[in-house]
Coordinates of C-alpha atoms and ligand atoms in Angstrom, one line a residue:
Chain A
X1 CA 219.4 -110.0 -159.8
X2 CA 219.2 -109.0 -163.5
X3 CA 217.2 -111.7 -165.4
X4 CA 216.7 -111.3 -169.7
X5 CA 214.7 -114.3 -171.3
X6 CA 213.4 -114.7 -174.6
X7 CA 209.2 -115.1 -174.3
X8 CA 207.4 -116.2 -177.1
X9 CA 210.0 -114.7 -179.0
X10 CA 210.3 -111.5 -177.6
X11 CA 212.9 -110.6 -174.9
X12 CA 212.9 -108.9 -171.3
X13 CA 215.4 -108.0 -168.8
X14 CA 214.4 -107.0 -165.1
X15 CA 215.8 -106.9 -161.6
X16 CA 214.2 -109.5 -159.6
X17 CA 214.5 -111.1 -156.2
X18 CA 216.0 -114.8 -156.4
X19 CA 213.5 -116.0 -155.0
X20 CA 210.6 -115.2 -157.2
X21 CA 209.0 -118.1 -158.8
X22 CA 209.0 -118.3 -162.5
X23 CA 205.0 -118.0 -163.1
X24 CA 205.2 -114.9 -161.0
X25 CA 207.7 -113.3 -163.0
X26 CA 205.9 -114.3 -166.5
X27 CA 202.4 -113.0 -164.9
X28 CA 203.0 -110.4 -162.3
X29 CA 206.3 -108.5 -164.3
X30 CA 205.6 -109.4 -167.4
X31 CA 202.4 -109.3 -167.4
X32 CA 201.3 -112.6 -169.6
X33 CA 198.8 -113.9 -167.5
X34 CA 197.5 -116.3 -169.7
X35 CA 199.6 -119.4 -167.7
X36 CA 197.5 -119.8 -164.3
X37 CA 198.3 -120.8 -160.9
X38 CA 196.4 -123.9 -159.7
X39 CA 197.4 -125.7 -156.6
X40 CA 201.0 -123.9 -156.3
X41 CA 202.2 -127.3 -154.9
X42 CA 203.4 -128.5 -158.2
X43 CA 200.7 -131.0 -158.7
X44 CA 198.1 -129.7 -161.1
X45 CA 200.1 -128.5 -164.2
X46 CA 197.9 -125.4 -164.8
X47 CA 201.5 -123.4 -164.5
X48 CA 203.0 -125.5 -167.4
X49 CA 205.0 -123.8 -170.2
X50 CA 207.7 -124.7 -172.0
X51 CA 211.7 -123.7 -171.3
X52 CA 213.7 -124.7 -174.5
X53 CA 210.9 -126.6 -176.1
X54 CA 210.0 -128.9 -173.2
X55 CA 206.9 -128.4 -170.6
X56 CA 208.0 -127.1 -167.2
X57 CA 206.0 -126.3 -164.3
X58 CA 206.3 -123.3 -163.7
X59 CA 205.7 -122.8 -160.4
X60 CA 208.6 -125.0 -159.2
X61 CA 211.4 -122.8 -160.7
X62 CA 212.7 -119.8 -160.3
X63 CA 213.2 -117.0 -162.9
X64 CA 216.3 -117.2 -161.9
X65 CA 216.7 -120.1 -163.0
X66 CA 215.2 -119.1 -166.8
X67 CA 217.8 -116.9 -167.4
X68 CA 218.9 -116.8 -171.1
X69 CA 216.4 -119.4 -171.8
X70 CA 213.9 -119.6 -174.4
X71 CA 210.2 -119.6 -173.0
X72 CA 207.0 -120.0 -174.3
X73 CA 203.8 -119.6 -172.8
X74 CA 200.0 -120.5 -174.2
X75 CA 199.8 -116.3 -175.9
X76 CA 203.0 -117.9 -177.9
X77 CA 201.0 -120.6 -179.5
X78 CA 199.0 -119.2 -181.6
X79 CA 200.2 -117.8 -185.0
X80 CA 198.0 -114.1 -185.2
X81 CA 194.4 -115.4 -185.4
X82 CA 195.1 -118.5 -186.7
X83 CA 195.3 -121.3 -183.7
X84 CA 197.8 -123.6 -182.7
X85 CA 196.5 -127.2 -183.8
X86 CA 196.1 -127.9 -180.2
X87 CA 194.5 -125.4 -179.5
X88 CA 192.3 -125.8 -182.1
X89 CA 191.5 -129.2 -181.6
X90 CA 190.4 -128.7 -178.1
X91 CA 188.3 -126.3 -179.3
X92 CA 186.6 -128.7 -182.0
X93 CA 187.0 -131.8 -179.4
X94 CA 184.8 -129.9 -176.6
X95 CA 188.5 -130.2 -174.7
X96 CA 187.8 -127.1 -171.9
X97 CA 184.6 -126.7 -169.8
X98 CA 186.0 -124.1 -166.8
X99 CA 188.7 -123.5 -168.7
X100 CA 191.0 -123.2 -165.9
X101 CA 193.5 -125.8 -166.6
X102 CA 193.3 -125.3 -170.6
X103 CA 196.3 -123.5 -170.8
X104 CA 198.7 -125.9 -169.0
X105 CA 197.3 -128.8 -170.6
X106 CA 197.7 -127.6 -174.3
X107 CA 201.4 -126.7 -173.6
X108 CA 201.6 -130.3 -171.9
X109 CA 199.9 -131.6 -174.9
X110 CA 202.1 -129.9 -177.4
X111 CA 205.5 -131.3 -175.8
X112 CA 203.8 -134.6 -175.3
X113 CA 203.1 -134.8 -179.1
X114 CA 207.2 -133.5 -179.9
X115 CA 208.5 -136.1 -177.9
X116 CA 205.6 -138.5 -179.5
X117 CA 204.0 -137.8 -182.1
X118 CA 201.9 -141.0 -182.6
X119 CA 200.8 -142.2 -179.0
X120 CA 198.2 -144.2 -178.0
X121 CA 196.1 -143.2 -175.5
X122 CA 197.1 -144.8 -173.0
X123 CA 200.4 -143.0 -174.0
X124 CA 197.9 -139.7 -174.3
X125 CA 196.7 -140.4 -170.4
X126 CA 199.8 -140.9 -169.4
X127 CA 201.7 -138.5 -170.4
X128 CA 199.2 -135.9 -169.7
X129 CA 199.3 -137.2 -165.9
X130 CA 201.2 -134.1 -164.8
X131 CA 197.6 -131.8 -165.1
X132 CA 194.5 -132.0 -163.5
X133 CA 191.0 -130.9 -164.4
X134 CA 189.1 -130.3 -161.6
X135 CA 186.5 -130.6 -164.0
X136 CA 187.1 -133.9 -164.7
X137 CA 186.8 -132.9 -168.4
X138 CA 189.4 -136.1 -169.2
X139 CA 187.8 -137.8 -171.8
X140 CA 187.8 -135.2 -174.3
X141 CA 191.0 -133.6 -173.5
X142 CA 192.5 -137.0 -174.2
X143 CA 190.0 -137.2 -177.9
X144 CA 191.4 -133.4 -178.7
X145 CA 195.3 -134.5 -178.5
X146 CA 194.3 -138.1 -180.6
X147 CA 192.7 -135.5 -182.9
X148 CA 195.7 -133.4 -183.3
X149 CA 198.0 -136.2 -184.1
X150 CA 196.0 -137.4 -186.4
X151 CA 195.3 -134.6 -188.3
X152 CA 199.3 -133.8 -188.3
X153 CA 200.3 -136.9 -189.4
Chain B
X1 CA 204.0 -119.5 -151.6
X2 CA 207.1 -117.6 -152.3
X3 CA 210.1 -119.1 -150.6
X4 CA 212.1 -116.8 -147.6
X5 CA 214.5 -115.0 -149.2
X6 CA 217.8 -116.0 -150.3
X7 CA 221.2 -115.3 -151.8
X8 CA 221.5 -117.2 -155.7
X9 CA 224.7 -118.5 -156.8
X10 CA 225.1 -119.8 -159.6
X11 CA 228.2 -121.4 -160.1
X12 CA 229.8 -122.1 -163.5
X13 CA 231.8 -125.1 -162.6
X14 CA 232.1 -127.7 -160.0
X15 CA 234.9 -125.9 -158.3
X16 CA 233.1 -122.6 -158.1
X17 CA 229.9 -125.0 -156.2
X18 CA 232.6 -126.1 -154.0
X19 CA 234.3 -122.6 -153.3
X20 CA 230.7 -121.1 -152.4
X21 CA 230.1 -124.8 -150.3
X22 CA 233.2 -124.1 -148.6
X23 CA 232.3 -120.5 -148.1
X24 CA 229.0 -120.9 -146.7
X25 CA 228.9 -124.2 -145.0
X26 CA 225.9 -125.2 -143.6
X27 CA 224.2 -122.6 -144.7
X28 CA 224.0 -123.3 -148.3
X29 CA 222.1 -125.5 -150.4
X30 CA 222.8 -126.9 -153.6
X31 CA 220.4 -126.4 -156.5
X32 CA 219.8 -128.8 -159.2
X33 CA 216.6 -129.5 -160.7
X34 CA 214.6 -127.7 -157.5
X35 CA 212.0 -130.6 -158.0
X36 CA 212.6 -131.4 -154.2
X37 CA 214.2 -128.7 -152.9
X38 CA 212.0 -125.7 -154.4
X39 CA 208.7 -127.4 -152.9
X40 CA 210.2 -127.8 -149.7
X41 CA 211.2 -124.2 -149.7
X42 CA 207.7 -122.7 -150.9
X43 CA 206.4 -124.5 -147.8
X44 CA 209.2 -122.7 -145.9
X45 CA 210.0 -126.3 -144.5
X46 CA 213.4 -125.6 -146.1
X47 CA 215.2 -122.1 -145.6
X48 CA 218.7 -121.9 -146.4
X49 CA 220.1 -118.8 -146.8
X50 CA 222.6 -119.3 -149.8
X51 CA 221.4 -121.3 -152.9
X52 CA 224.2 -122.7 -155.0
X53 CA 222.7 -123.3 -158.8
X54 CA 224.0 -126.0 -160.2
X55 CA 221.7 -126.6 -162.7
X56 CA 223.9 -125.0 -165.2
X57 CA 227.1 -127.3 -165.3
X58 CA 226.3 -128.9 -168.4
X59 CA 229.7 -131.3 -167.6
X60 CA 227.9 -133.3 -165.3
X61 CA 225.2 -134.5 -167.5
X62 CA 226.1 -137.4 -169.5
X63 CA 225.8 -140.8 -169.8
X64 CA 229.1 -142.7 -170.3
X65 CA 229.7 -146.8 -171.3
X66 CA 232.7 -147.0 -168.8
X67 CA 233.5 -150.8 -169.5
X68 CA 231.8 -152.3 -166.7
X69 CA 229.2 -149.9 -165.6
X70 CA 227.8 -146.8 -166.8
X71 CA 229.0 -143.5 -165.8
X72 CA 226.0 -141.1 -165.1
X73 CA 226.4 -137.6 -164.6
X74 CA 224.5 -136.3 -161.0
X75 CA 223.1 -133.4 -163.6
X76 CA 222.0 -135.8 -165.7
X77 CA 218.0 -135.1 -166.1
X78 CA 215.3 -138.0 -165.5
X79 CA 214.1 -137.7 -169.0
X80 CA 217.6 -137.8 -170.7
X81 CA 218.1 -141.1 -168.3
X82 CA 214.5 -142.8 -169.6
X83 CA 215.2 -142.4 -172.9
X84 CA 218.5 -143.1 -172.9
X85 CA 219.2 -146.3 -175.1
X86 CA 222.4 -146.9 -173.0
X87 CA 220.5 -147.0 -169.9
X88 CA 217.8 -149.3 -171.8
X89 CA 220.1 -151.9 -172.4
X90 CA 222.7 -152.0 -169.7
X91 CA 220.2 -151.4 -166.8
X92 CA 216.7 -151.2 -167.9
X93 CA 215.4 -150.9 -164.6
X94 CA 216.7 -147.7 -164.0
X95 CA 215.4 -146.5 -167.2
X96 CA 211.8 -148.2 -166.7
X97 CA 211.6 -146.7 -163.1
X98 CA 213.1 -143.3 -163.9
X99 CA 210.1 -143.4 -166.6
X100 CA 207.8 -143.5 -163.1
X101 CA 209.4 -140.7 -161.3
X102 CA 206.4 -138.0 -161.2
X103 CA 205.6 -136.6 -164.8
X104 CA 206.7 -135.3 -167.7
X105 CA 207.2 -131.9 -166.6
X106 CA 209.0 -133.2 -163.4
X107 CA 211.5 -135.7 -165.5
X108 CA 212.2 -132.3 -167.6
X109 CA 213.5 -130.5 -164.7
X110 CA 214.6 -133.4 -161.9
X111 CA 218.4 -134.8 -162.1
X112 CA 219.7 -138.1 -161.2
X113 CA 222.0 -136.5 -159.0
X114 CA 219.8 -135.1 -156.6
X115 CA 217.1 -137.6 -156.3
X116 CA 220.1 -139.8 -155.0
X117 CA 221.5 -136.3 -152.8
X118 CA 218.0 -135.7 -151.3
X119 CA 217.9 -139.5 -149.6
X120 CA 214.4 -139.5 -149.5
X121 CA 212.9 -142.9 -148.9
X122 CA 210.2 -142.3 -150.8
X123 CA 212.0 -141.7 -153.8
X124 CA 212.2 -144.5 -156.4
X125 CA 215.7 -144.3 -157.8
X126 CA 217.4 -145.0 -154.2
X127 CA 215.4 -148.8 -154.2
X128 CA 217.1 -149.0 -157.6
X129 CA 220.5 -147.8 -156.4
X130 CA 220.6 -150.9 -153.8
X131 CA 219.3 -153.4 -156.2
X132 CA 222.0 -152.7 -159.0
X133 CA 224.5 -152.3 -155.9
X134 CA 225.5 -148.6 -157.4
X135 CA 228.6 -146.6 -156.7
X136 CA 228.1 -142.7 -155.7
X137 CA 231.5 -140.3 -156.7
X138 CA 231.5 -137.4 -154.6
X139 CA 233.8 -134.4 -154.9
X140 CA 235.1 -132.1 -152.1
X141 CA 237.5 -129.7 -151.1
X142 CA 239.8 -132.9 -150.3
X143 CA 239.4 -134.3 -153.7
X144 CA 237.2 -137.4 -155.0
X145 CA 235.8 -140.5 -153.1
X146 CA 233.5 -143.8 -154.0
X147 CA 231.0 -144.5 -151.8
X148 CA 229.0 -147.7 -151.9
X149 CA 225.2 -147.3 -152.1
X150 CA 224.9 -149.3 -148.9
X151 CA 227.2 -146.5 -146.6
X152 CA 225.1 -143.6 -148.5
X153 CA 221.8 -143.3 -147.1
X154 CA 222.2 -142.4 -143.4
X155 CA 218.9 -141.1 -141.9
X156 CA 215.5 -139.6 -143.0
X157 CA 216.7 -136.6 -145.8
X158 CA 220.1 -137.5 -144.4
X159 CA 223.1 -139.3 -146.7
X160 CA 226.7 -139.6 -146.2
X161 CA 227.4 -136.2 -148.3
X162 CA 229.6 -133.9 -146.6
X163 CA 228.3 -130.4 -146.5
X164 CA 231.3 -129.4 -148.8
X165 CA 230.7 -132.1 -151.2
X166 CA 229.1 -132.6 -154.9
X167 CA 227.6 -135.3 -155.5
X168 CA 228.9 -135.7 -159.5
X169 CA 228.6 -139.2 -160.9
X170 CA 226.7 -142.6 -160.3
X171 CA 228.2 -145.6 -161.3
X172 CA 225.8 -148.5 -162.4
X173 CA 226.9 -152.0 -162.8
X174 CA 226.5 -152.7 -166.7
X175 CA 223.5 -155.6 -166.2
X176 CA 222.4 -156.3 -169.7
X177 CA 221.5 -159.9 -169.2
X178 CA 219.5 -159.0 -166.4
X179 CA 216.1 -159.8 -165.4
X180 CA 214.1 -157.4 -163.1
X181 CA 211.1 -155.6 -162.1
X182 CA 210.1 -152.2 -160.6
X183 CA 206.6 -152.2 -158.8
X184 CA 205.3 -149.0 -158.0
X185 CA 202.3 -148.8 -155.9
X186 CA 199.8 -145.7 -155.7
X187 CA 196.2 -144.8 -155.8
X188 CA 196.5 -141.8 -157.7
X189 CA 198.5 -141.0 -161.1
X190 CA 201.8 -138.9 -160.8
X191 CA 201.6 -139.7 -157.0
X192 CA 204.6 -141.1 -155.1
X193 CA 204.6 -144.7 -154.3
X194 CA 202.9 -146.0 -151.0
X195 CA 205.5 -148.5 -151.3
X196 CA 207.8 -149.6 -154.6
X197 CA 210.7 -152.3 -155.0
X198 CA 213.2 -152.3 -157.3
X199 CA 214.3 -156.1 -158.1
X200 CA 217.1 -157.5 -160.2
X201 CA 218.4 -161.2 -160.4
X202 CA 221.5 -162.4 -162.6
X203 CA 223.9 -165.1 -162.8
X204 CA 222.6 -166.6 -159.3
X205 CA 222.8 -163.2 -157.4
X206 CA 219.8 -160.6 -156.2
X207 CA 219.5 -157.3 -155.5
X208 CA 215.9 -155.9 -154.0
X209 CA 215.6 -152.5 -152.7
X210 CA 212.7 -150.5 -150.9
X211 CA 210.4 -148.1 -151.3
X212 CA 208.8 -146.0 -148.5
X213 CA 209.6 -149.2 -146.5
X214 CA 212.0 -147.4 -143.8
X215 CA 213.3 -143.7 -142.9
X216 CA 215.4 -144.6 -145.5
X217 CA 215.5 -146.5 -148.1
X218 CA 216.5 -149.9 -148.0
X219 CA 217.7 -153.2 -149.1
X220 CA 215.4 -156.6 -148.5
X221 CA 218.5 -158.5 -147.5
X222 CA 216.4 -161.3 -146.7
X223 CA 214.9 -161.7 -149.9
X224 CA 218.4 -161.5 -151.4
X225 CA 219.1 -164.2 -149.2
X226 CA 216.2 -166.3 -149.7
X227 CA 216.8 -166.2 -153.5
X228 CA 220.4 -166.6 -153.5
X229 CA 219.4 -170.0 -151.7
X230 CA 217.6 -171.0 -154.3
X231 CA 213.9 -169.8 -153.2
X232 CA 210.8 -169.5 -155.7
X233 CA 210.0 -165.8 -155.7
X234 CA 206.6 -166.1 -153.3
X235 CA 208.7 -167.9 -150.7
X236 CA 212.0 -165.4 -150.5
X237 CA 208.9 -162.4 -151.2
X238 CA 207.7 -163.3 -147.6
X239 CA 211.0 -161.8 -145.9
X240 CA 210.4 -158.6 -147.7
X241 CA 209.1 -156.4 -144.7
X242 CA 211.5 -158.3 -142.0
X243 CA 214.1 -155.6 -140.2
X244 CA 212.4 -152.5 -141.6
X245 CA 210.4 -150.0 -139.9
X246 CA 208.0 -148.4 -142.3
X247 CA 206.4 -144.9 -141.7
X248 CA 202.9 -144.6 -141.6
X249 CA 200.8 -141.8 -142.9
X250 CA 197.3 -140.8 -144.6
X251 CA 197.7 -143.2 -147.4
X252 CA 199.1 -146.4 -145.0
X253 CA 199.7 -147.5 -141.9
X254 CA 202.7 -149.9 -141.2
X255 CA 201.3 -153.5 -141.5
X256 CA 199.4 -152.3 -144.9
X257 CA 203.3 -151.4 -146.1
X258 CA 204.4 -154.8 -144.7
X259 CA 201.8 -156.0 -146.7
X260 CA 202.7 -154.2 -149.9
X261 CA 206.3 -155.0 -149.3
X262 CA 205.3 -159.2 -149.7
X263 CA 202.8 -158.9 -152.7
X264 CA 204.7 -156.1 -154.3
X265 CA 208.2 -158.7 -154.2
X266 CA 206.5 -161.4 -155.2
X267 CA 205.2 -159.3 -158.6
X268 CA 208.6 -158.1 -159.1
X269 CA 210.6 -161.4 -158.5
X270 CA 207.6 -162.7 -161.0
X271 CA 208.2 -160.2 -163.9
X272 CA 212.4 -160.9 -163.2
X273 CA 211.3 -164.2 -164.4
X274 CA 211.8 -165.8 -161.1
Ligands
LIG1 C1 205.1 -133.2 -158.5 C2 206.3 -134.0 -158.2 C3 206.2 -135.4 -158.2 C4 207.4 -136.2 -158.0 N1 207.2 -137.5 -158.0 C5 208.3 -138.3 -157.8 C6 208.2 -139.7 -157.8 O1 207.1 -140.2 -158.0 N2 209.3 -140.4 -157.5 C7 210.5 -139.8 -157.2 O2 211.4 -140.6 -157.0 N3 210.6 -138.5 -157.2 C8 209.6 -137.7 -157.5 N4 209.7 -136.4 -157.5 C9 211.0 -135.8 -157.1 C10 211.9 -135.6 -158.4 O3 212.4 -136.9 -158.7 C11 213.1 -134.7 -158.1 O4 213.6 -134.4 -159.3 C12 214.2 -135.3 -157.3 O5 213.8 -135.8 -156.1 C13 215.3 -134.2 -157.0 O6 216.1 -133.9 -158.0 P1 216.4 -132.4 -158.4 O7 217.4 -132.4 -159.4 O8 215.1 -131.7 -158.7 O9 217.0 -131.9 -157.0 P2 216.9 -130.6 -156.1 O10 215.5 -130.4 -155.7 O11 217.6 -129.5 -156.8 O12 217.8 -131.0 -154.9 C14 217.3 -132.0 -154.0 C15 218.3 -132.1 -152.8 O13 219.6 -132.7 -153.2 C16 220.7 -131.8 -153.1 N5 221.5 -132.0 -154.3 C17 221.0 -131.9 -155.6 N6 222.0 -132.2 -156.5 C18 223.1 -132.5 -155.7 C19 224.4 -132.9 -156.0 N7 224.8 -133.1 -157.3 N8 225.3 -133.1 -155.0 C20 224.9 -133.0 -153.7 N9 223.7 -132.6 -153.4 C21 222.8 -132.4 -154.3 C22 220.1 -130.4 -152.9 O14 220.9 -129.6 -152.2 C23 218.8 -130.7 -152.2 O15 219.0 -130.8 -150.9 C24 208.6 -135.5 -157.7 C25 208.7 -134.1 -157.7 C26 207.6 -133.4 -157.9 C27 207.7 -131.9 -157.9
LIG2 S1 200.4 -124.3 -160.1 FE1 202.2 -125.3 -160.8 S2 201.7 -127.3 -160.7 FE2 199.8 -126.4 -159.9
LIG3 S1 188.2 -127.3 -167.8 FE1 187.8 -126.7 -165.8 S2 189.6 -127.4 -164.8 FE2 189.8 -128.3 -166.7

C-alpha cells in the first residue's frame, strides 16, 4: 500500500506492507535511524517522535496509519549546526549518559514543553513518564527540560 | 515484533466501517487509536485478518453540551477529553482519570471510543463509565441503539458490541455539582492500575465502579447501597470487594485486590467529600 508523509520537512512515498510499524518504516526504508527501538512493547518511549506536532510512539502505529501526516523525528530538530534548545540543554544539563533513550526523550520533552511551557517538575516527571532510562539518568534529564523552559521564557 | 499480515481499510465514513464490517464479519477488526489493539497484535495474541481504520473519521471526535449530558465522540482522543474544559466542569472525573490513562504519547493516540469497545477490566475509563451511569450509542447495519453501561461489559475483552456495530458516541450525565474521586493504584509510573475506583456522590445518590476488580469491570453496588443509606464512607468502603472475583497475577493475588478495593473506596469516598 502506497504511503507519502512529510519527514522533517521533506516528503516520501513507498509501497509498504500494512502491517509495517511506523519506526520501521522511518529507520529501515527511510533510513533515519536516529529514533531507536527500546523495549518494542510500547513502554520505554525510545521510539517517540512527533505526528502533527504531538509525541507518538512509534512503535505502536503503523505507517499506515502516518499517511499524509506531518512527522518529525530527533534529525528534524536541529536547525543545520545549531541545536534544538532541548537538545542543547541536555547537552549543558549532563541529560544522556548511554545515550540510548536521548532521542525519545528530547522529542517527549519538546511536546511536553508545547503543551506546557512552564511546568513544575513534578509536571516535568510526570509528563516525561512515557520514557525510561535504563540508566537511570532521571535527575538531570528532568534539570535539562527546567533549563530549557527557563531559558525560553 | 511485526504483526501477521493483514488487509488495511481505511474507511472514510462510518458507513464505509460498517460496509467492510458487514463484509468481513468476524474477521475484521476495527482500528482506532491501535493503543490496545496494535500491542496485542505485535504479540500475535490478536490476528485478524481485515483491519478497518477508523482513525480517520474526524466526525466522531467531538465533545458536545447536549442539555443533560455530554455527547462524546468514540474517536474522541484521551488528550482532547483531559483537557477538555467541558469535560472539566460537567464530569471532572472523567477528565481527572483520562489524565491517568498511560502517558502522554498514549493519550495522543488512544480514543474514548475504544477504551470503552476493548472492555478491558483493567482499563480506567469503564470504572468511570458505571460510576457516572453512562450511555453507549452504537451504530449497525440496523440503524442506531442506546445501551446502558450496566448491559455493555459482557465477559473478559467481551462487550455487548455486535460484530457489525460502531461504537460512535458516549453519553455522560452532565454532574457539575458533583463530588468524586478516582484512585488509581500502581507501583510503577505509566503502569496500569493493580486496582482503581472511580467514585461519584450527588444529590443523595452514588455511583462506584471497579478497576481490575473482576473479568470485567464492575460496579460496587454495595457501596452504592451502603452510602445511599446514609453510611460514612469507611463503613459503606467495607462492601467494596463483596460479589467480585478479582484476577490475580504477578503484581496481586485476590485478597491483596480485596484489600485495595476497601482502602482504595474509602480514599475516594474521602476525597468525594464523604
Ligand atoms: C503503554 C500503554 C499504557 C496504557 N495504559 C493505560 C492505562 O493506564 N489505563 C487505561 O485505561 N488504558 C491504558 N492504555 C490503553 C489506552 O487507553 C488505549 O488507548 C485504549 O485502551 C484503546 O483505545 P484505542 O483508540 O487505542 O483503541 P484500539 O486499540 O484501536 O482498539 C481497541 C479495541 O476496541 C475496538 N474498537 C475501537 N474503537 C471502536 C469503536 N468506535 N467501535 C467499536 N469497536 C471499537 C477495536 O476493534 C479493538 O478491538 C495503555 C496503552 C498503552 C500502549
Ligand atoms: S520501542 Fe516504542 S515504546 Fe519502547
Ligand atoms: S542515557 Fe542510557 S538509557 Fe538513558
Amino acid at each position: 500500500m502506497e504511503v507519502s508523509v512529510t519527514i522533517n520537512g521533506d516528503s516520501h512515498t513507498h509501497d509498504v506492507e500494512p502491517r509495517t510499524l511506523l519506526v520501521h518504516y522511518i529507520r529501515d526504508v527511510v533510513g533515519l535511524t536516529g529514533t531507536n527501538i527500546g523495549c518494542d512493547t510500547s513502554s520505554c518511549g525510545a521510539c517517540t517522535i512527533h505526528v502533527n506536532g504531538e509525541s507518538v510512539k512509534s512503535c505502536t502505529m503503523l505507517a499506515v496509519q502516518a499517511d499524509g501526516q506531518d512527522l518529525l523525528t530527533i534529525e528534524g530538530l536541529a536547525d543545520g549546526d545549531v541545536l534544538h534548545p532541548m537538545q542543547e540543554s541536555f547537552r549543558q544539563c549532563h541529560a544522556l549518559q548511554c545515550g540510548y533513550c536521548t532521542p525519545g526523550m528530547v522529542m517527549a520533552a519538546v511536546s511536553l514543553l508545547d503543551e506546557n511551557p512552564d511546568p513544575s517538575e513534578r509536571e516535568v516527571r510526570i509528563g516525561l513518564e512515557g520514557n525510561l532510562c535504563r540508566c537511570t539518568g532521571y535527575h538531570n534529564i528532568v534539570k535539562a527540560v527546567l533549563h530549557c523552559a527557563e531559558a525560553s521564557s | 515484533m511485526i504483526p501477521a499480515a493483514f488487509d488495511y481499510i481505511r474507511a472514510g465514513s462510518a458507513e464505509e466501517a460498517l460496509a467492510a464490517l458487514a463484509e468481513h464479519g468476524d474477521e475484521a477488526k476495527l482500528l482506532a487509536g491501535g493503543h490496545s489493539l496494535l500491542p496485542l497484535m505485535k504479540l500475535r495474541l490478536s490476528t485478524p485478518a481485515v483491519l478497518v481504520d477508523i482513525g480517520r473519521l474526524d466526525d466522531l471526535s467531538y465533545i458536545n453540551d447536549a442539555g443533560d449530558h455530554l455527547a462524546i465522540g468514540a474517536l474522541t482522543r484521551h488528550r482532547d477529553v483531559e483537557t477538555s474544559e467541558l469535560v472539566q466542569s460537567q464530569a471532572g472525573l472523567l477528565a481527572e482519570a483520562t489524565s491517568h490513562v498511560g502517558d502522554p504519547q498514549v493519550r495522543h493516540r488512544g480514543t474514548i471510543g475504544g477504551s470503552i469497545a476493548h472492555g478491558d477490566p483493567a482499563s480506567d475509563l469503564p470504572s468511570v463509565m458505571l460510576a457516572m451511569r453512562a450511555t453507549l450509542v452504537a451504530r449497525g447495519p440496523g440503524g442506531e441503539r442506546q445501551i446502558s453501561v450496566d448491559d455493555f461489559f459482557t465477559g473478559f475483552l467481551e462487550t455487548s458490541l455486535g460484530d457489525d456495530e460502531l461504537l460512535t458516541e458516549i453519553r455522560v450525565p452532565k454532574m457539575p455539582d458533583a463530588t468524586w474521586g478516582f484512585q488509581k493504584f500502581n507501583r510503577r509510573a505509566q503502569d496500569w492500575a493493580i486496582v482503581g475506583v472511580s467514585a461519584i456522590v450527588a444529590n443523595g445518590n452514588a455511583g462506584v465502579g471497579l478497576v481490575n476488580m473482576d473479568s470485567t469491570p464492575v460496579r460496587a453496588a454495595g457501596v452504592e447501597a451502603a452510602l445511599v443509606g446514609g453510611a460514612p464512607a469507611a463503613d459503606a468502603a467495607e462492601a467494596a470487594a463483596e460479589g467480585t472475583n478479582p484476577p490475580s497475577d504477578l503484581n496481586a493475588g485476590p485478597e491483596y485486590r480485596e484489600h485495595l478495593a476497601r482502602v482504595l473506596t474509602r480514599r475516594a469516598l474521602e476525597a468525594a467529600g464523604r
